[in-house]
């Protein structure tokens, strides 16, 4: 039988980086540090507690978690300004479901996070992509011209950007929010890894009604396996998302794990500083090898340029180091791992580049 698949889905492969079993996996911007024994024990105890009420649906409004996330974000964010879902991927799909739709357009600027066009497609929203400059910054005049031409109901801007690591200055965010007729999503999945002095768009939240700042526990909190993403925005935007969410979309187990992680925020985030330093060391080392490296405010580095980037990627994989073949042609992206993993990456790269 020919499946009645939507035309635009025919022949499309599911999104996802290869999940290969390799000694050094530096390809999906995970946090390399597993939870400590203390955190693991607390999570296990809390989850054991919640199993006794799993016959009941969870708190649909995840009120305690919203309070915890609002406290964590600071900047005067109130619980009714917080929304959460199963990873920021789901948060952003819900944004497209609520604010996109047939006859509407979502805009981003390439290179950008590769899932955005998929959210747009799945929410039957038009997709328009402008461009970033040679140094991966966003030219405000170009951004405003694209917005004026396409009148997007959603603008998606990762900051720090994936795959380049580039953060947006606040004046750019402000200009885009003032010009955009719809909501502007500043995707700060890597926000906690910002270099000192790089601001968060949260600073603009109280004065910018169409601004959404998206975050995740997958990276800084080392909780990618738990699937918890969230955002801060106006209560009206959060209320709109309540309309499109599936009933009880955040399981009691997920809510419990996220709450325990928030209680251990200090310990979990201490590792972020180690990773920021390791990131800076990696940038310096790659530059010392004569390579180009994009300035990074994230937990990964985009470096190049290679005539045949696939050969370099394959050479590293042959030596047990998996990185990501993504970004503009000629560039590769490496996630920041432990000092030992980065040493393995450096050794392998030297072998590949100077055979
Ligand atoms: C820019 C950006 N946004 C969002 C996500 C989604 O993260 P999660 O769904 O794990 O919260 C990622 C994941 O890599 C990302 O790079």
Coordinates of C-alpha atoms and ligand atoms in Angstrom, one line a residue:
X1 CA 0.0 0.0 0.0
X2 CA 1.2 3.5 -0.7
X3 CA 1.1 5.3 2.6
X4 CA -1.0 8.5 2.7
X5 CA 2.1 10.4 3.8
X6 CA 2.1 14.2 3.6
X7 CA 3.8 15.1 0.3
X8 CA 6.5 17.1 1.9
X9 CA 7.6 14.2 4.1
X10 CA 8.1 11.7 1.2
X11 CA 11.7 10.5 1.1
X12 CA 12.8 12.5 4.1
X13 CA 15.2 10.9 6.5
X14 CA 14.6 11.3 10.3
X15 CA 16.9 14.0 11.8
X16 CA 19.8 12.9 14.0
X17 CA 23.5 12.7 14.3
X18 CA 24.9 9.1 14.1
X19 CA 24.8 7.4 17.5
X20 CA 28.0 5.4 17.1
X21 CA 29.7 3.5 19.9
X22 CA 33.1 5.3 20.0
X23 CA 35.6 5.9 22.8
X24 CA 35.4 9.7 22.5
X25 CA 32.0 11.1 21.4
X26 CA 32.2 14.9 20.9
X27 CA 29.4 15.2 18.3
X28 CA 26.2 16.4 19.9
X29 CA 27.3 19.1 22.4
X30 CA 26.5 17.0 25.4
X31 CA 27.9 17.7 28.9
X32 CA 30.7 15.0 29.3
X33 CA 30.3 14.9 33.1
X34 CA 27.7 12.5 34.5
X35 CA 25.8 13.5 37.6
X36 CA 27.8 13.0 40.8
X37 CA 27.0 10.1 43.2
X38 CA 25.1 12.5 45.4
X39 CA 22.9 13.9 42.6
X40 CA 22.3 10.4 41.2
X41 CA 21.2 9.2 44.7
X42 CA 18.9 12.1 45.2
X43 CA 17.3 11.6 41.8
X44 CA 16.9 7.9 42.5
X45 CA 15.2 8.5 45.8
X46 CA 12.9 11.2 44.5
X47 CA 11.9 9.0 41.5
X48 CA 11.3 6.1 43.9
X49 CA 9.0 8.4 45.8
X50 CA 7.0 9.4 42.8
X51 CA 6.5 5.9 41.6
X52 CA 4.0 5.4 44.4
X53 CA 1.6 7.9 42.7
X54 CA 2.2 7.0 39.1
X55 CA -1.4 5.8 38.8
X56 CA -2.3 9.5 38.8
X57 CA -1.7 12.0 36.1
X58 CA 1.0 14.6 36.9
X59 CA 0.5 18.2 37.8
X60 CA -0.6 19.5 34.4
X61 CA 0.7 23.0 35.2
X62 CA 4.0 21.8 36.7
X63 CA 3.7 24.6 39.2
X64 CA 6.6 23.7 41.5
X65 CA 8.9 23.3 38.6
X66 CA 7.8 26.6 37.1
X67 CA 8.6 28.3 40.5
X68 CA 12.0 26.5 40.6
X69 CA 12.9 27.5 37.0
X70 CA 11.8 31.1 37.6
X71 CA 14.0 31.3 40.7
X72 CA 16.9 29.8 38.8
X73 CA 16.6 32.3 35.9
X74 CA 16.4 35.4 38.1
X75 CA 16.0 38.7 36.3
X76 CA 12.7 39.2 38.0
X77 CA 11.1 36.3 36.0
X78 CA 7.8 35.1 37.6
X79 CA 6.5 31.5 37.5
X80 CA 3.7 32.5 35.1
X81 CA 6.4 33.6 32.7
X82 CA 7.9 30.2 32.5
X83 CA 7.0 27.3 30.3
X84 CA 8.6 23.9 30.0
X85 CA 8.4 20.8 27.9
X86 CA 10.3 17.6 26.9
X87 CA 13.5 19.3 25.7
X88 CA 13.7 22.8 24.2
X89 CA 13.0 21.0 20.9
X90 CA 9.4 20.4 22.1
X91 CA 9.2 23.9 23.6
X92 CA 10.0 25.4 20.2
X93 CA 7.7 23.0 18.3
X94 CA 4.9 24.2 20.6
X95 CA 5.9 27.9 19.8
X96 CA 5.5 27.1 16.1
X97 CA 2.2 25.3 16.7
X98 CA 0.9 28.3 18.5
X99 CA 2.4 31.2 16.5
X100 CA 3.1 29.6 13.1
X101 CA 0.7 27.7 10.9
X102 CA -0.5 27.7 7.3
X103 CA 0.0 31.1 5.5
X104 CA 2.6 32.2 8.1
X105 CA 6.4 32.3 8.0
X106 CA 9.2 31.5 10.4
X107 CA 12.6 33.1 9.8
X108 CA 16.2 32.4 10.9
X109 CA 19.7 33.2 9.5
X110 CA 22.1 30.5 8.3
X111 CA 24.2 28.9 9.5
X112 CA 21.6 28.1 12.2
X113 CA 20.3 25.2 14.2
X114 CA 19.3 22.5 11.8
X115 CA 16.0 21.5 13.6
X116 CA 14.3 24.9 13.0
X117 CA 13.2 24.1 9.5
X118 CA 11.8 20.8 10.8
X119 CA 9.7 22.6 13.5
X120 CA 8.4 24.9 10.7
X121 CA 7.6 22.0 8.4
X122 CA 5.8 20.0 11.2
X123 CA 3.7 23.0 12.1
X124 CA 3.0 23.7 8.4
X125 CA 4.7 27.0 8.6
X126 CA 6.6 28.6 5.7
X127 CA 10.4 28.7 6.2
X128 CA 12.6 31.6 5.2
X129 CA 16.3 31.7 5.9
X130 CA 18.5 34.8 5.6
X131 CA 22.3 34.7 6.1
X132 CA 24.9 35.5 8.7
X133 CA 28.1 37.4 7.8
X134 CA 31.6 35.8 7.1
X135 CA 32.4 36.0 10.8
X136 CA 28.9 34.5 11.7
X137 CA 27.6 37.7 13.2
X138 CA 24.2 38.9 12.2
X139 CA 24.0 42.1 10.2
X140 CA 21.1 44.1 11.7
X141 CA 20.2 45.8 8.3
X142 CA 20.0 42.4 6.6
X143 CA 17.9 41.0 9.5
X144 CA 15.5 43.9 9.3
X145 CA 15.2 43.7 5.5
X146 CA 14.3 40.0 5.7
X147 CA 11.8 40.7 8.4
X148 CA 10.3 43.6 6.5
X149 CA 9.9 41.5 3.4
X150 CA 8.5 38.3 4.9
X151 CA 6.7 39.6 8.0
X152 CA 7.4 36.4 10.0
X153 CA 5.2 35.5 12.9
X154 CA 8.2 33.7 14.5
X155 CA 11.9 34.6 14.3
X156 CA 14.3 31.9 15.6
X157 CA 17.7 33.1 16.7
X158 CA 20.1 30.8 18.6
X159 CA 22.5 32.7 20.8
X160 CA 25.1 31.3 21.2
X161 CA 24.4 30.1 17.7
X162 CA 24.7 26.4 16.8
X163 CA 26.9 25.4 15.0
X164 CA 29.1 28.5 15.2
X165 CA 29.1 29.4 18.9
X166 CA 28.4 33.1 18.1
X167 CA 26.3 35.1 20.7
X168 CA 24.2 38.1 19.6
X169 CA 24.7 41.5 21.2
X170 CA 21.7 42.9 23.0
X171 CA 21.3 45.8 20.6
X172 CA 20.8 43.3 17.8
X173 CA 18.2 41.4 19.8
X174 CA 16.4 44.7 20.6
X175 CA 16.4 45.8 17.0
X176 CA 15.0 42.5 15.8
X177 CA 12.3 42.5 18.5
X178 CA 11.3 46.1 17.7
X179 CA 11.0 45.3 13.9
X180 CA 9.4 41.8 14.1
X181 CA 5.6 41.7 13.9
X182 CA 5.5 38.4 15.8
X183 CA 7.4 36.6 18.5
X184 CA 11.2 36.5 18.6
X185 CA 12.8 33.4 20.1
X186 CA 16.3 33.8 21.4
X187 CA 17.4 30.2 21.8
X188 CA 19.9 30.2 24.7
X189 CA 20.4 26.4 24.8
X190 CA 24.1 27.1 25.5
X191 CA 23.5 30.3 27.5
X192 CA 25.3 29.2 30.6
X193 CA 28.5 28.7 28.6
X194 CA 28.7 32.4 27.6
X195 CA 32.1 34.1 28.1
X196 CA 32.4 36.7 30.8
X197 CA 30.8 39.9 29.6
X198 CA 28.5 38.3 27.0
X199 CA 24.9 39.3 28.1
X200 CA 21.8 37.1 28.2
X201 CA 18.6 38.2 26.4
X202 CA 16.9 37.7 29.7
X203 CA 18.1 41.3 30.5
X204 CA 15.5 42.5 27.9
X205 CA 12.6 40.4 28.9
X206 CA 10.8 42.9 31.2
X207 CA 10.8 45.6 28.5
X208 CA 10.2 43.5 25.4
X209 CA 6.7 41.9 25.2
X210 CA 7.4 39.8 22.0
X211 CA 10.7 38.3 23.3
X212 CA 11.0 34.6 24.2
X213 CA 14.2 33.3 25.8
X214 CA 14.5 29.5 25.5
X215 CA 16.8 27.4 27.7
X216 CA 17.5 23.7 28.3
X217 CA 18.7 21.5 31.1
X218 CA 20.4 19.3 28.5
X219 CA 23.7 21.1 28.4
X220 CA 24.7 23.1 31.4
X221 CA 22.7 20.9 33.8
X222 CA 24.1 17.7 32.1
X223 CA 20.6 16.3 31.9
X224 CA 20.2 15.6 28.2
X225 CA 18.7 12.2 29.0
X226 CA 15.9 13.6 31.1
X227 CA 14.5 15.9 28.4
X228 CA 13.7 19.2 30.0
X229 CA 13.6 22.4 28.1
X230 CA 12.0 25.7 29.1
X231 CA 11.5 29.3 28.2
X232 CA 10.8 32.7 29.8
X233 CA 8.3 35.0 28.1
X234 CA 5.2 37.1 28.8
X235 CA 2.4 35.3 30.7
X236 CA 0.3 35.7 27.5
X237 CA 2.8 33.8 25.4
X238 CA 3.0 31.0 28.0
X239 CA -0.8 30.8 28.1
X240 CA -0.9 30.4 24.3
X241 CA 1.4 27.4 24.7
X242 CA -1.0 25.9 27.3
X243 CA -3.5 25.7 24.4
X244 CA -1.3 23.6 22.1
X245 CA 0.4 21.3 24.6
X246 CA -0.7 17.7 24.9
X247 CA -2.5 17.0 28.2
X248 CA 0.0 16.1 30.9
X249 CA 2.9 16.5 28.5
X250 CA 5.5 16.7 31.3
X251 CA 5.6 13.3 33.2
X252 CA 5.7 13.2 37.0
X253 CA 9.2 11.5 36.6
X254 CA 10.5 14.3 34.4
X255 CA 9.2 17.0 36.8
X256 CA 10.8 15.3 39.7
X257 CA 14.2 14.8 38.1
X258 CA 14.2 18.4 37.0
X259 CA 13.4 19.7 40.5
X260 CA 16.2 17.6 42.0
X261 CA 18.6 18.9 39.4
X262 CA 17.6 22.5 40.3
X263 CA 18.3 21.8 43.9
X264 CA 21.8 20.8 42.9
X265 CA 22.3 23.7 40.5
X266 CA 25.4 25.0 42.2
X267 CA 27.2 21.6 41.9
X268 CA 26.0 20.9 38.4
X269 CA 26.9 24.4 37.2
X270 CA 30.4 24.3 38.7
X271 CA 31.3 22.0 35.9
X272 CA 30.2 24.6 33.4
X273 CA 33.2 26.7 34.4
X274 CA 35.6 23.8 33.8
X275 CA 34.0 23.4 30.3
X276 CA 34.3 27.1 29.5
X277 CA 38.0 27.0 30.3
X278 CA 38.4 23.8 28.3
X279 CA 36.6 25.5 25.4
X280 CA 38.9 28.5 25.5
X281 CA 42.0 26.2 25.7
X282 CA 40.6 24.3 22.7
X283 CA 40.1 27.5 20.6
X284 CA 43.6 28.7 21.4
X285 CA 45.1 25.3 20.6
X286 CA 43.3 25.0 17.3
X287 CA 44.4 28.6 16.3
X288 CA 47.9 27.7 17.3
X289 CA 47.7 24.9 14.7
X290 CA 47.0 27.6 12.1
X291 CA 43.3 26.7 11.8
X292 CA 40.4 29.1 11.7
X293 CA 38.1 29.0 14.7
X294 CA 34.9 30.9 15.2
X295 CA 34.8 32.7 18.6
X296 CA 32.7 30.5 20.8
X297 CA 30.3 31.3 23.7
X298 CA 29.1 27.7 23.7
X299 CA 30.4 24.3 24.7
X300 CA 31.7 23.5 21.2
X301 CA 34.0 25.0 18.6
X302 CA 33.6 25.4 14.9
X303 CA 36.9 25.1 13.1
X304 CA 38.3 24.7 9.6
X305 CA 38.6 25.3 6.9
X306 CA 39.3 22.0 5.2
X307 CA 39.4 21.2 1.5
X308 CA 37.9 17.9 2.3
X309 CA 36.2 18.1 5.7
X310 CA 34.8 14.6 5.4
X311 CA 38.3 13.1 5.1
X312 CA 39.3 14.9 8.4
X313 CA 36.0 13.8 10.1
X314 CA 36.6 10.2 8.9
X315 CA 40.3 10.3 10.0
X316 CA 39.2 11.3 13.5
X317 CA 36.6 8.6 13.6
X318 CA 39.1 6.0 12.5
X319 CA 41.1 7.1 15.6
X320 CA 38.0 6.7 17.9
X321 CA 37.0 10.4 18.0
X322 CA 33.6 11.3 16.7
X323 CA 32.9 15.0 16.0
X324 CA 30.2 16.6 13.8
X325 CA 30.4 17.3 10.1
X326 CA 28.1 20.3 10.1
X327 CA 28.1 24.0 9.4
X328 CA 29.3 25.7 6.2
X329 CA 31.3 23.7 3.8
X330 CA 34.9 23.2 5.0
X331 CA 34.1 23.5 8.7
X332 CA 33.8 20.9 11.5
X333 CA 32.3 21.2 14.9
X334 CA 33.8 19.6 18.1
X335 CA 32.0 19.5 21.4
X336 CA 34.0 20.3 24.5
X337 CA 34.6 17.1 26.5
X338 CA 36.7 16.3 29.5
X339 CA 40.5 17.2 29.5
X340 CA 41.2 13.5 28.7
X341 CA 38.8 13.5 25.7
X342 CA 40.2 16.8 24.4
X343 CA 43.7 15.4 24.6
X344 CA 42.6 12.4 22.6
X345 CA 40.9 14.8 20.1
X346 CA 44.1 16.9 19.8
X347 CA 46.3 13.8 19.3
X348 CA 44.0 12.4 16.6
X349 CA 43.7 15.7 14.8
X350 CA 47.5 16.2 14.7
X351 CA 47.8 12.7 13.2
X352 CA 45.2 13.4 10.6
X353 CA 46.6 16.8 9.6
X354 CA 50.3 15.8 9.6
X355 CA 50.4 12.2 8.5
Ligands
LIG1 C1 20.5 25.6 19.5 C2 19.9 24.5 20.1 N1 18.6 24.6 20.5 C3 17.9 23.6 21.1 C4 18.5 22.4 21.2 C5 17.6 21.2 21.7 O1 18.0 20.8 23.0 P1 17.0 19.9 23.9 O2 15.8 19.5 23.1 O3 17.9 18.8 24.4 O4 16.7 20.9 25.0 C6 19.8 22.1 20.8 C7 20.4 20.8 20.9 O5 21.5 20.5 20.6 C8 20.5 23.2 20.2 O6 21.7 23.1 19.7

